[in-house]
Coordinates of C-alpha atoms and ligand atoms in Angstrom, one line a residue:
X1 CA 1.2 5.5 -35.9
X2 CA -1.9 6.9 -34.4
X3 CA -2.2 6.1 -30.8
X4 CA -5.2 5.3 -29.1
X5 CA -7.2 7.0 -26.4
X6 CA -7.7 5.3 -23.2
X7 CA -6.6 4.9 -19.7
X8 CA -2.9 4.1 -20.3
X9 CA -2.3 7.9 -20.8
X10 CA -4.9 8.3 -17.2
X11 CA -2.0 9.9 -15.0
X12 CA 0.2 11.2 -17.7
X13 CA -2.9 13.3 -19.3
X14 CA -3.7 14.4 -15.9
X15 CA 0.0 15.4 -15.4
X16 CA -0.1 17.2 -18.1
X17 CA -3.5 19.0 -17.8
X18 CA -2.5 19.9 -14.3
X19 CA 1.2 20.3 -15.7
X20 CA 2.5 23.5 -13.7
X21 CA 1.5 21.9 -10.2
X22 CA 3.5 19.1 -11.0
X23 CA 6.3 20.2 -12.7
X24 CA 6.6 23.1 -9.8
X25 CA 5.8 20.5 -7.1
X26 CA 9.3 18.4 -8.1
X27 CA 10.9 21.4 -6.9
X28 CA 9.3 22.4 -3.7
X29 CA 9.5 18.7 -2.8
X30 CA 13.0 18.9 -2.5
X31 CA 12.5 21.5 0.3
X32 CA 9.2 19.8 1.4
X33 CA 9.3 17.2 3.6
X34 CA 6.3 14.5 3.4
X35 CA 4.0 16.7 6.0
X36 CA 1.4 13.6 6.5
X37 CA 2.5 10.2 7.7
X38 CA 0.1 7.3 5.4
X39 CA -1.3 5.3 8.4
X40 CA -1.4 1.2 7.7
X41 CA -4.4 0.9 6.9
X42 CA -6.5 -2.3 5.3
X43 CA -10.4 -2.1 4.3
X44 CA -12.0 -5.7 3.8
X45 CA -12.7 -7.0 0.8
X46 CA -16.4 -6.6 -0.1
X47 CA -16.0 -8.0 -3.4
X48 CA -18.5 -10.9 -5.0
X49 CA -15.2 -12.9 -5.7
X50 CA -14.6 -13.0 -1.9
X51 CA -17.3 -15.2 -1.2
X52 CA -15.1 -18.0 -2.4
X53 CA -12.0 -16.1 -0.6
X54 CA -9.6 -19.5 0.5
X55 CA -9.4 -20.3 4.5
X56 CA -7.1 -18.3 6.4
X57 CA -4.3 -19.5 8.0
X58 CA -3.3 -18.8 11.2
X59 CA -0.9 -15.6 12.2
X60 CA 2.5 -15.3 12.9
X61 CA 3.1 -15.7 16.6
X62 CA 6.5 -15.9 17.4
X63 CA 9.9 -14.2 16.4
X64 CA 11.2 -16.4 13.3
X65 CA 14.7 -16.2 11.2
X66 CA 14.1 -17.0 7.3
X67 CA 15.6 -16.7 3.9
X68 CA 13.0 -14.9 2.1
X69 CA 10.0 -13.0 3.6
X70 CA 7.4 -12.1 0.8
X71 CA 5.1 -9.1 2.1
X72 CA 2.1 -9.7 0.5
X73 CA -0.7 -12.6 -0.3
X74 CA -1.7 -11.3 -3.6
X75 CA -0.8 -12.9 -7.1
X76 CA 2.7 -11.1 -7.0
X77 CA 3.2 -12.4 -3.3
X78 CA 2.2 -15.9 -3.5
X79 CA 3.7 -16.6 -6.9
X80 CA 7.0 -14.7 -6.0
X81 CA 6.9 -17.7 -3.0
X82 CA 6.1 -20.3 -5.1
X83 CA 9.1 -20.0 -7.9
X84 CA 11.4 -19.4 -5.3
X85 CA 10.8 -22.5 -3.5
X86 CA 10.8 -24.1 -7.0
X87 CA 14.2 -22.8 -7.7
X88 CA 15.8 -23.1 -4.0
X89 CA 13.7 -25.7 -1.8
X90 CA 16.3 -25.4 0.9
X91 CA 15.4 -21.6 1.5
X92 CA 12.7 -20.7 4.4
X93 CA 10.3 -18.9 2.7
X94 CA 7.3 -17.1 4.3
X95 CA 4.4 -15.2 3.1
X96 CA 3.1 -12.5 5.2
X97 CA -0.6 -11.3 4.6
X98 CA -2.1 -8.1 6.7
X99 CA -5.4 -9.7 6.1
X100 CA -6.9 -12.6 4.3
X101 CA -4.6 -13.4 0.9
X102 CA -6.3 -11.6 -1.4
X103 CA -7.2 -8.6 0.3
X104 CA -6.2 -6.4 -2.1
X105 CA -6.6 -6.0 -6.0
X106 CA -6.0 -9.9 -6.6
X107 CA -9.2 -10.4 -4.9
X108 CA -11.3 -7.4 -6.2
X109 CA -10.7 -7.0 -10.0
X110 CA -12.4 -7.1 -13.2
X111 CA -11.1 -10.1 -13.9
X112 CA -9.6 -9.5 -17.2
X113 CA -6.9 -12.0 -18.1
X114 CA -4.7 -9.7 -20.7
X115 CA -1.4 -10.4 -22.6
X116 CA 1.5 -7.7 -22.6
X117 CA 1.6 -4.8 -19.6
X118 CA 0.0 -1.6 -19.3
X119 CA 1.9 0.8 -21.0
X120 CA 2.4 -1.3 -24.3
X121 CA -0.9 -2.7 -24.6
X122 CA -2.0 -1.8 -28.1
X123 CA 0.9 0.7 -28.1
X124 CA 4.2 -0.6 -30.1
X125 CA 7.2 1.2 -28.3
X126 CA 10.2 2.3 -29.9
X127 CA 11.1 -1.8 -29.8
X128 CA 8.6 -3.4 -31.5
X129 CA 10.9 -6.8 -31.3
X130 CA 11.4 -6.5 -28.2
X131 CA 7.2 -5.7 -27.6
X132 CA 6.8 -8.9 -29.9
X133 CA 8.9 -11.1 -27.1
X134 CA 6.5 -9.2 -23.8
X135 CA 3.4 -10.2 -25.9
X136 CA 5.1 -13.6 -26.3
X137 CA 6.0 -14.0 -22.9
X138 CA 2.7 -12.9 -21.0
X139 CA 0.4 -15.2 -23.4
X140 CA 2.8 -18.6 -22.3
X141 CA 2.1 -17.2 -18.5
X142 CA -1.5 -17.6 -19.6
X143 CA -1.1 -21.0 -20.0
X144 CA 1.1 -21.1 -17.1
X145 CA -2.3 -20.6 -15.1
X146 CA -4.0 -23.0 -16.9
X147 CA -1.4 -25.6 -15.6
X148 CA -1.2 -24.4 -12.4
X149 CA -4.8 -24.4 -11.9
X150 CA -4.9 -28.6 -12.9
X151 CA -1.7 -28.7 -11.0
X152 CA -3.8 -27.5 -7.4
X153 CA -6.5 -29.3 -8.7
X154 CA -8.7 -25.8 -7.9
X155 CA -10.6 -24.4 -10.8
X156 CA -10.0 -20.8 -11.2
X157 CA -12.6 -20.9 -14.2
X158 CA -10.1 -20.1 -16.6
X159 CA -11.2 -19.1 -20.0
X160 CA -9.4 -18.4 -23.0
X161 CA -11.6 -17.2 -25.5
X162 CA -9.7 -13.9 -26.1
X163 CA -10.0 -10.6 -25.3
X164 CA -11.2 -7.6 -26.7
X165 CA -10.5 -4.0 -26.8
X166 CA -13.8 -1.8 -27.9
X167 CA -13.1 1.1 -30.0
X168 CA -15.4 4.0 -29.1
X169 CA -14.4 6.6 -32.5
X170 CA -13.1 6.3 -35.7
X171 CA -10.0 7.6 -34.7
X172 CA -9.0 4.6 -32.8
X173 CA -10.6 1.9 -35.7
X174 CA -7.7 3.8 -37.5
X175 CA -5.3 3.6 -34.4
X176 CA -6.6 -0.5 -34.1
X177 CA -6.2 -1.3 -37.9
X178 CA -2.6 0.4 -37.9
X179 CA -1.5 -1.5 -34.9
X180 CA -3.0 -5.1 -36.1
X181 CA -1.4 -4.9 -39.3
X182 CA 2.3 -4.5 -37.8
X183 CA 1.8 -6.7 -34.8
X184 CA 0.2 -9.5 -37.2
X185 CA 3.6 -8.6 -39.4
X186 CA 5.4 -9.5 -36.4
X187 CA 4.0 -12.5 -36.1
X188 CA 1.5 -11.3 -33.5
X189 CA -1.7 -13.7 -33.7
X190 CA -4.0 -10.1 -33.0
X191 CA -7.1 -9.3 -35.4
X192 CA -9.1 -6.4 -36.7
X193 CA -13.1 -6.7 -35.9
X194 CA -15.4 -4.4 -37.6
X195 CA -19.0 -3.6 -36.3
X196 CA -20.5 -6.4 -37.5
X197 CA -18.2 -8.9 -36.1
X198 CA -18.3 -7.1 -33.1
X199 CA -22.0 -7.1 -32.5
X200 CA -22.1 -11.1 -33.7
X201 CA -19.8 -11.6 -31.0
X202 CA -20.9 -9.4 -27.9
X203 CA -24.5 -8.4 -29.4
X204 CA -24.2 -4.2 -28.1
X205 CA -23.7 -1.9 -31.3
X206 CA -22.6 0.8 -29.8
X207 CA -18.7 0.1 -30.7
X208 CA -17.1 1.1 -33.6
X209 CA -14.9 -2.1 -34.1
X210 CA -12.7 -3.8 -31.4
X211 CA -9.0 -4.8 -31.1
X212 CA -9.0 -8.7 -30.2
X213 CA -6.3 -10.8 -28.9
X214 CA -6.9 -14.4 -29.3
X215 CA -4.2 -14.9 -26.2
X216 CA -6.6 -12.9 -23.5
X217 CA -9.3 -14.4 -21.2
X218 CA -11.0 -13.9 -18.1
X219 CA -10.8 -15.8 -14.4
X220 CA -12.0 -16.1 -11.6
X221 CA -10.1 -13.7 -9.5
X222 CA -10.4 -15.5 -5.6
X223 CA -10.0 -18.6 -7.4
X224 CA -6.9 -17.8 -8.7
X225 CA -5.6 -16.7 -5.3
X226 CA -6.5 -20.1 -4.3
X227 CA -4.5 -21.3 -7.0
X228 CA -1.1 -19.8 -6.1
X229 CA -2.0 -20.2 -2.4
X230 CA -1.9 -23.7 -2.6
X231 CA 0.7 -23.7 -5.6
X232 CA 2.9 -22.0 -3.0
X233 CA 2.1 -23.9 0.2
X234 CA 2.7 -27.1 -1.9
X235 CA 5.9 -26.1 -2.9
X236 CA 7.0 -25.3 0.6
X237 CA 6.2 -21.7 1.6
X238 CA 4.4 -20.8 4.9
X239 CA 1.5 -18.5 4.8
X240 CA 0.9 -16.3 7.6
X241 CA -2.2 -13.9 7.1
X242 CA -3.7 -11.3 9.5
X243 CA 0.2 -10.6 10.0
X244 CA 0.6 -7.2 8.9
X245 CA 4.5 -5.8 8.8
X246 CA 4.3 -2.4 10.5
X247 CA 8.3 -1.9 10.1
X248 CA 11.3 -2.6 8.4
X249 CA 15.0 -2.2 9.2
X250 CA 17.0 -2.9 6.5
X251 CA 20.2 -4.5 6.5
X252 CA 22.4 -7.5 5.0
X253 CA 20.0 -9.2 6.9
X254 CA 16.3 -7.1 7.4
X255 CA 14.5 -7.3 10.5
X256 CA 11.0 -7.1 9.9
X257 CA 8.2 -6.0 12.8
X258 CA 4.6 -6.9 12.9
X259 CA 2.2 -5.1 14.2
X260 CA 1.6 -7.7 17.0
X261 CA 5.1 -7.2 18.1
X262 CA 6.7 -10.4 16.5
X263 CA 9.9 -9.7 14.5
X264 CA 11.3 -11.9 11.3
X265 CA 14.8 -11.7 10.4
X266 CA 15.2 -12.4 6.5
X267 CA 18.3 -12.2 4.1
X268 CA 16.0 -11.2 1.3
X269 CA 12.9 -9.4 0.9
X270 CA 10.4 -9.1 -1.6
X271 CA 7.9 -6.3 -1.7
X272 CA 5.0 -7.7 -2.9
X273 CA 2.7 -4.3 -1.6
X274 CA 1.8 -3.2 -4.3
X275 CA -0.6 0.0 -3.8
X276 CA 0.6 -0.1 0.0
X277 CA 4.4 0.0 -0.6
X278 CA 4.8 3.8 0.0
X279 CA 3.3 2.9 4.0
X280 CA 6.4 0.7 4.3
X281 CA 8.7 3.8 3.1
X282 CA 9.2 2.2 -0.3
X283 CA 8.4 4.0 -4.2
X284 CA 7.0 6.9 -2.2
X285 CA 7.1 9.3 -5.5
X286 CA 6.6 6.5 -7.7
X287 CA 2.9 4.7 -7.2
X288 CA -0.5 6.8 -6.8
X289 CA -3.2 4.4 -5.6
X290 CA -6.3 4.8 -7.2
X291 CA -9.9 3.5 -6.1
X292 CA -11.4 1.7 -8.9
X293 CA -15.1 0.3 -8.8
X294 CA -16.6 -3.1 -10.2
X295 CA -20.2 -4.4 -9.9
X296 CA -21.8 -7.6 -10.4
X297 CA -25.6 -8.4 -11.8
X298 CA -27.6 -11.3 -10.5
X299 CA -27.3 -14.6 -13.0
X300 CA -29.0 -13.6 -16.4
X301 CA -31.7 -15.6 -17.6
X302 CA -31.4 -17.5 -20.9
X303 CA -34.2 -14.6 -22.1
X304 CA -32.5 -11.9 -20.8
X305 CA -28.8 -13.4 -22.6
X306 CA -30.6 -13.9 -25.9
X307 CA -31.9 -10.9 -25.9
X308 CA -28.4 -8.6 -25.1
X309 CA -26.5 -11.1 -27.8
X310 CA -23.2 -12.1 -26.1
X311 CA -23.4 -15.2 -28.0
X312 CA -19.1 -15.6 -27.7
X313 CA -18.1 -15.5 -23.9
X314 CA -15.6 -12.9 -24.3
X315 CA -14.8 -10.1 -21.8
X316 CA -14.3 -6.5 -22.6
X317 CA -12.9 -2.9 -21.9
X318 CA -13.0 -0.1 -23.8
X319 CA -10.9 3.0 -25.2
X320 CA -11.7 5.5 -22.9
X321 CA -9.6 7.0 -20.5
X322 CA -12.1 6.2 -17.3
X323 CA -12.2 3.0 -19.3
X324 CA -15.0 0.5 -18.9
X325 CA -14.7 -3.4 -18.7
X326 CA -16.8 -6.1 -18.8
X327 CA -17.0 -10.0 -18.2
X328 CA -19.7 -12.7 -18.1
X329 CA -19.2 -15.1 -15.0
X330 CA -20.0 -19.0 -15.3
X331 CA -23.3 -18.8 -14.0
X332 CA -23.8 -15.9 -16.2
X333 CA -23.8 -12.7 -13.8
X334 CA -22.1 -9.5 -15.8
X335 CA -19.7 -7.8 -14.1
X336 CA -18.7 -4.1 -15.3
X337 CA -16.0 -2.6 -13.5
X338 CA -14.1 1.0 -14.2
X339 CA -15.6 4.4 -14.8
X340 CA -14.7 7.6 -13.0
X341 CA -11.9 6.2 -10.7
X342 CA -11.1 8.4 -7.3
X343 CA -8.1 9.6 -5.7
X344 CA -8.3 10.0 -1.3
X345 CA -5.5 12.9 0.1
X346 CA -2.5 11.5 1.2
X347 CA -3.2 7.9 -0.6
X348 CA -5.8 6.9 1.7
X349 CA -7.7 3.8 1.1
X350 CA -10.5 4.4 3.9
X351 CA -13.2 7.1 2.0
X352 CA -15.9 5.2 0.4
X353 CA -18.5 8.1 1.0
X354 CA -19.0 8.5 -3.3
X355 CA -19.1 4.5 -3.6
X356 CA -22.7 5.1 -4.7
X357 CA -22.7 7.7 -7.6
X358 CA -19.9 5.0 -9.0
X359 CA -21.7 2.3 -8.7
X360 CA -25.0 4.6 -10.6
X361 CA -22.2 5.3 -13.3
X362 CA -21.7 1.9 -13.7
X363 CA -25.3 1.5 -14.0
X364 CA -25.8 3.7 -16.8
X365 CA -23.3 2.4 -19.0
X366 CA -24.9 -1.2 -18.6
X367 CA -27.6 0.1 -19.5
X368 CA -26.0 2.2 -22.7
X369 CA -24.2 -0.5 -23.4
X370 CA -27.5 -3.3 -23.2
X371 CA -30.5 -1.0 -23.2
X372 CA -32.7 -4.4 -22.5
X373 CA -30.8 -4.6 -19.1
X374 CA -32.1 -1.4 -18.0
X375 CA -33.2 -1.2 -14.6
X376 CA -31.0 -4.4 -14.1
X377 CA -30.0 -4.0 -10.2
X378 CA -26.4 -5.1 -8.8
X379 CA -26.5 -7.8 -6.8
X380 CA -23.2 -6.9 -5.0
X381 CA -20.5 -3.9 -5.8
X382 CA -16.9 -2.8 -4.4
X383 CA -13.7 -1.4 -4.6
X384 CA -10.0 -2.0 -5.1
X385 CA -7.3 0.6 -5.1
X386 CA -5.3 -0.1 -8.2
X387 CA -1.2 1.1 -8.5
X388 CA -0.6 3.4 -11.1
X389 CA 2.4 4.6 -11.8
X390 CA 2.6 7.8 -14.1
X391 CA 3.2 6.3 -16.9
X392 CA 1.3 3.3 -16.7
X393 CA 4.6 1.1 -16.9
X394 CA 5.1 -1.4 -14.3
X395 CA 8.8 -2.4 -12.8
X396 CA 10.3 -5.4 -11.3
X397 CA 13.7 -5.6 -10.2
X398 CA 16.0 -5.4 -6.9
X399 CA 16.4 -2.3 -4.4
X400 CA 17.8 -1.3 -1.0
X401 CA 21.2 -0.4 0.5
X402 CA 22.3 -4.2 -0.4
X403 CA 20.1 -4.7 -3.2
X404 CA 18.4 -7.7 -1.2
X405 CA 15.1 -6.4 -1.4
X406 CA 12.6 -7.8 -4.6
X407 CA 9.6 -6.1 -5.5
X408 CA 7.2 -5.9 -8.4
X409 CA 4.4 -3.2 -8.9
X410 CA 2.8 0.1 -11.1
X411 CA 0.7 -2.6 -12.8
X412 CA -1.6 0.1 -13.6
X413 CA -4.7 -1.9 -13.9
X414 CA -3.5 -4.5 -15.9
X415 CA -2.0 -7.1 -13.7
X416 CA -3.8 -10.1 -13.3
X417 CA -1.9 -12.3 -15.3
X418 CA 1.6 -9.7 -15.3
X419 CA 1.6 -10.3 -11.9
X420 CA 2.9 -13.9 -11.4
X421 CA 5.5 -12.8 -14.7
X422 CA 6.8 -10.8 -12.3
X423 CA 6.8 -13.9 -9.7
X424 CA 8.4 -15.7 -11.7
X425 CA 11.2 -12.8 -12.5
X426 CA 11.4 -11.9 -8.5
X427 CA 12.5 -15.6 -8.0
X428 CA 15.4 -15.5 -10.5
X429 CA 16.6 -12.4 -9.4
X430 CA 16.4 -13.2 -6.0
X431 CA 18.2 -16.3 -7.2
X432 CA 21.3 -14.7 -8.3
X433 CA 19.4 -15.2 -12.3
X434 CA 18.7 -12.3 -14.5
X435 CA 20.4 -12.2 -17.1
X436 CA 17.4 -14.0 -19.3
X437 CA 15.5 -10.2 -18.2
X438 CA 17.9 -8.0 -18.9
X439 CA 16.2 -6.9 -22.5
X440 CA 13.1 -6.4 -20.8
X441 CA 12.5 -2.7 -20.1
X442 CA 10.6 -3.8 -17.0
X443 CA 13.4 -4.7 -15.2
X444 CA 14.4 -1.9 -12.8
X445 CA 12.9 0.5 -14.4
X446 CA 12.7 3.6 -12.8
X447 CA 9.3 4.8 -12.3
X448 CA 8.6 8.9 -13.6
X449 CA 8.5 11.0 -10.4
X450 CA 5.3 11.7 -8.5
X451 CA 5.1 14.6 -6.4
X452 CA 4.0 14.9 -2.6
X453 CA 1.0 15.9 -1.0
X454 CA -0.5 18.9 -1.4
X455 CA 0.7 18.8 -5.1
X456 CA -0.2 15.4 -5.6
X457 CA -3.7 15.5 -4.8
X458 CA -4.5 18.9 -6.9
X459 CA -2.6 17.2 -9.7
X460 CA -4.6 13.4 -9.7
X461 CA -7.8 15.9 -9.1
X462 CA -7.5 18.3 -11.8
X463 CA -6.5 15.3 -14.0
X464 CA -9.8 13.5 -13.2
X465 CA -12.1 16.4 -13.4
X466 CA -10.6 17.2 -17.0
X467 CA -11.6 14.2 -18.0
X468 CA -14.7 14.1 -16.8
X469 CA -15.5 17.2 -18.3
X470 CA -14.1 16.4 -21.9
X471 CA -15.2 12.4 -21.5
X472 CA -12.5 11.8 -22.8
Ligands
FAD501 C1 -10.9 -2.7 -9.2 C2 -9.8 -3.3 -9.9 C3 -10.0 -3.8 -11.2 C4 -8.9 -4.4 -11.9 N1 -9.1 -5.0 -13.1 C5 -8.1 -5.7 -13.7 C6 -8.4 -6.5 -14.8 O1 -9.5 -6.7 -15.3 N2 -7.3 -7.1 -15.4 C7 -6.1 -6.9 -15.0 O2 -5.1 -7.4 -15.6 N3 -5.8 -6.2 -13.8 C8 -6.8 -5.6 -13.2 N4 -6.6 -5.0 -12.0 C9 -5.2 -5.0 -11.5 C10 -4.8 -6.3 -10.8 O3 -5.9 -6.7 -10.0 C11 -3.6 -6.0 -9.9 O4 -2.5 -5.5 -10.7 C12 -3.0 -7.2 -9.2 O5 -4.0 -7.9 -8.5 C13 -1.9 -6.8 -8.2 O6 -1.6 -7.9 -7.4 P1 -0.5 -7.8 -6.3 O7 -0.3 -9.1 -5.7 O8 0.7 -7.0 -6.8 O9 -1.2 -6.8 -5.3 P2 -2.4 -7.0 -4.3 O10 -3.3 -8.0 -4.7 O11 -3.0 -5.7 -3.9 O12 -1.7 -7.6 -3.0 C14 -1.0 -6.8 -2.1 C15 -1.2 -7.5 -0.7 O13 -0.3 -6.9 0.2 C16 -0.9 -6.9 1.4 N5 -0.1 -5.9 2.2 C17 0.1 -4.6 1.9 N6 0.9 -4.0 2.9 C18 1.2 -5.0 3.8 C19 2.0 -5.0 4.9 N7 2.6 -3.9 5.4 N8 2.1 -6.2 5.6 C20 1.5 -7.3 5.1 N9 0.8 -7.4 4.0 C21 0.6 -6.2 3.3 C22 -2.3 -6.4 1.1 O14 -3.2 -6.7 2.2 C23 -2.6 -7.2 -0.2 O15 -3.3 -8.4 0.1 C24 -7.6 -4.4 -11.3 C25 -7.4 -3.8 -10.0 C26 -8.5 -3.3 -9.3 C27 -8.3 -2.8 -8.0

């Protein structure tokens, strides 16, 4: 079957363009130690979403001994805590958050609610049974939110009208059509639109057709922080935000450090990092994170709506490998996220100093996309390092010398609703459970190797500018 261009091949292609540095770098990392330390660093969240960003609680500020210590208040984080004090409401469990819960990408993405991970969306593996039970799995945990969200009683504005992948050549309306037909034959609800249904639906006509998945929606990112904030806290966890873990000394029981000086012994751990974990000394060769940017429009009027034709409320990315996405919010603001994504030496999270040709990329494909917006300005944009791993494939399992330490991440861009499967998996694993995973190729899968720095940046560099060059 043809396959279809777009980001999920982002790090691989570059891999490959750049495939002598790489391939060369695996063995002069093995005589190469790591030359640069990554400092623990945290930029705040400039995001629209974070406007409605949840009150913080207070930080840790004493020693404390618990069951479980979840590192991280993102959707991975808080979920992780809240299906483990489902399972086991006798354990201590703790969430610690280096800033505000989301910080990170919960609280800074483009909002697309998608069905299956990464690395199979729109791609059948060599399982397609197997990719039949992931779709069927990470469209229930779509109505898992749904429930959660009456559950809290916070609305996350939730919307399931589907989701739609925008097919940019004729190449992948064949690669679209091909992969419909033997998803729908197993039993995959996915359809086929051609041009015309496509325009009806989203009003631009510069697509060629579009891949949509009835199971999909779009959300409210910070809202759905709330969400599993007060999912978890409900169900027993404590939150403890501006309470970042500088240290870990791993043992049958770990002893954890802040970097206040308080120190938490735990029998389990769960990583919940995700583009941070290498700081902590964990996946070092496995994650490269990746600054992605997202911008928002004032509300539209109802002229300005009629006029671009998005009569159905459904949110979008396209094929390309510095793929696009877009999303309408409840008061009708667009937000377009995506484009040329950058890579900082040494994984650092601090440069924003090309923020603003991005955000004039973004700009332009607005504009190609609805030529009346034009001109349109952004009310607010931002950033959000994103966790790729090279092959776009997450994992979730157990690590460390005594396999007590849980961790999920290498969403890849695609985690918004994978993330709280994942929560859900970490609890049963941590509870002893995981057989019911064991068919899943997610669980502990071993993520392909990334090389150190120097290599690493000249690889994810000439990657990008390939790319750029060959718009691809
Ligand atoms: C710009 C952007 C757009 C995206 N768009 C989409 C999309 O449309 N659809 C989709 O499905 N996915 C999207 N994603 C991906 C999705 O947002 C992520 O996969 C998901 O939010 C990851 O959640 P997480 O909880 O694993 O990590 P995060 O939300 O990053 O949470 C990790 C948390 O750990 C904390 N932390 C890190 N280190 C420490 C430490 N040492 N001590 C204490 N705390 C620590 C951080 O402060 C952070 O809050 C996007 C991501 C970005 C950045």
């Amino acid at each position: 079957m043809p396959e279809l261009s777009s980001r999920r091949r982002f790090l691989k292609k570059a891999a490959i363009a750049t495939g002598g540095a790489v391939l060369g770098s695996v063995g002069l990392n093995q005589i190469s130690p790591r030359l640069w330390p990554e400092l623990l660093e945290f930029e705040p969240n400039q995001s629209y979403w974070a406007k409605s960003q949840p009150p913080q609680n207070p930080p840790l500020t004493q020693d404390i001994a618990v069951d479980v210590a979840v590192l991280g208040g993102g959707f991975t984080g808080l979920s992780a805590a809240y299906y483990i004090r489902s399972i086991s409401p006798h354990k201590r469990v703790v969430v610690l958050e280096a800033k505000g819960c989301g910080n990170g990408a919960s609280g800074r993405n483009g909002a697309m609610v998608l069905t299956m991970t990464e690395d199979r969306y729109m791609n059948f593996s060599s399982s397609p049974a197997i990719d039949r039970k992931i779709y069927e799995l990470t469209a229930e945990n779509i109505r898992t939110l749904s429930k959660l969200s009456a559950a809290t009683g916070i609305d996350c504005e939730l919307e399931t009208n589907g989701a739609l992948q925008v097919l940019n050549t004729s190449d992948d309306v064949k690669a679209a059509k091909a992969y419909v037909q033997q998803a729908r034959s197993l039993g995959m609800p996915v359809e086929f639109w051609d041009k015309q249904q496509l325009i009806s639906a989203i009003g631009s006509n510069v697509y060629e057709g579009a891949f949509f998945d009835p199971s999909g929606g779009q959300v409210h990112p910070m809202k759905l922080v709330h969400v599993f904030k007060a999912a978890a806290e409900n169900a027993g966890a404590e939150i403890y935000e501006n309470t970042a873990v500088a240290g870990i000394e791993e043992g049958r029981e770990h002893l954890l450090h802040t970097s206040s000086g308080h120190t938490i012994k735990a029998k389990s751990l769960v990583l919940a990092t995700n583009a941070f974990t290498s700081r902590l000394g964990f996946f070092r060769n496995s994650i490269v994170p990746v600054r992605e940017y997202v911008a928002v429009t004032q509300p539209l009027s109802e002229r300005q709506l009629a006029e671009i034709g998005w009569s159905k409320r459904v949110s979008f990315n396209d094929t390309r490998t510095e793929v696009f996405y877009l999303g309408l919010t409840q008061d009708n603001r667009i937000h377009i996220g995506g484009g040329s994504p950058s890579y900082s030496f040494n994984n650092g999270v601090g440069d924003t100093s090309s923020a603003a040709s991005h955000f004039s990329q973004l700009q332009h494909e607005l504009a190609r996309i609805y030529p009346s917006l034009s001109g349109v300005q952004f009310e607010a944009g931002w950033d959000g390092i994103v966790d790729w791993s090279l092959d776009e494939a997450p994992s979730v399992g157990r690590t460390g010398k005594n396999k007590n330490i849980f961790y999920g991440l290498g969403y890849s861009g695609h985690g918004v609703n994978l993330t709280s499967v994942f929560g859900r998996i970490i609890a049963d694993l941590e509870a002893g459970r995981e057989e019911p995973w064991q068919r899943y190729p997610f669980l502990n899968a071993s993520l392909d190797y990334i090389p150190n720095e120097p290599f690493r940046w000249v690889a994810v560099q000439a990657g990008m500018a390939w790319y750029r060059l060959t718009g691809a």
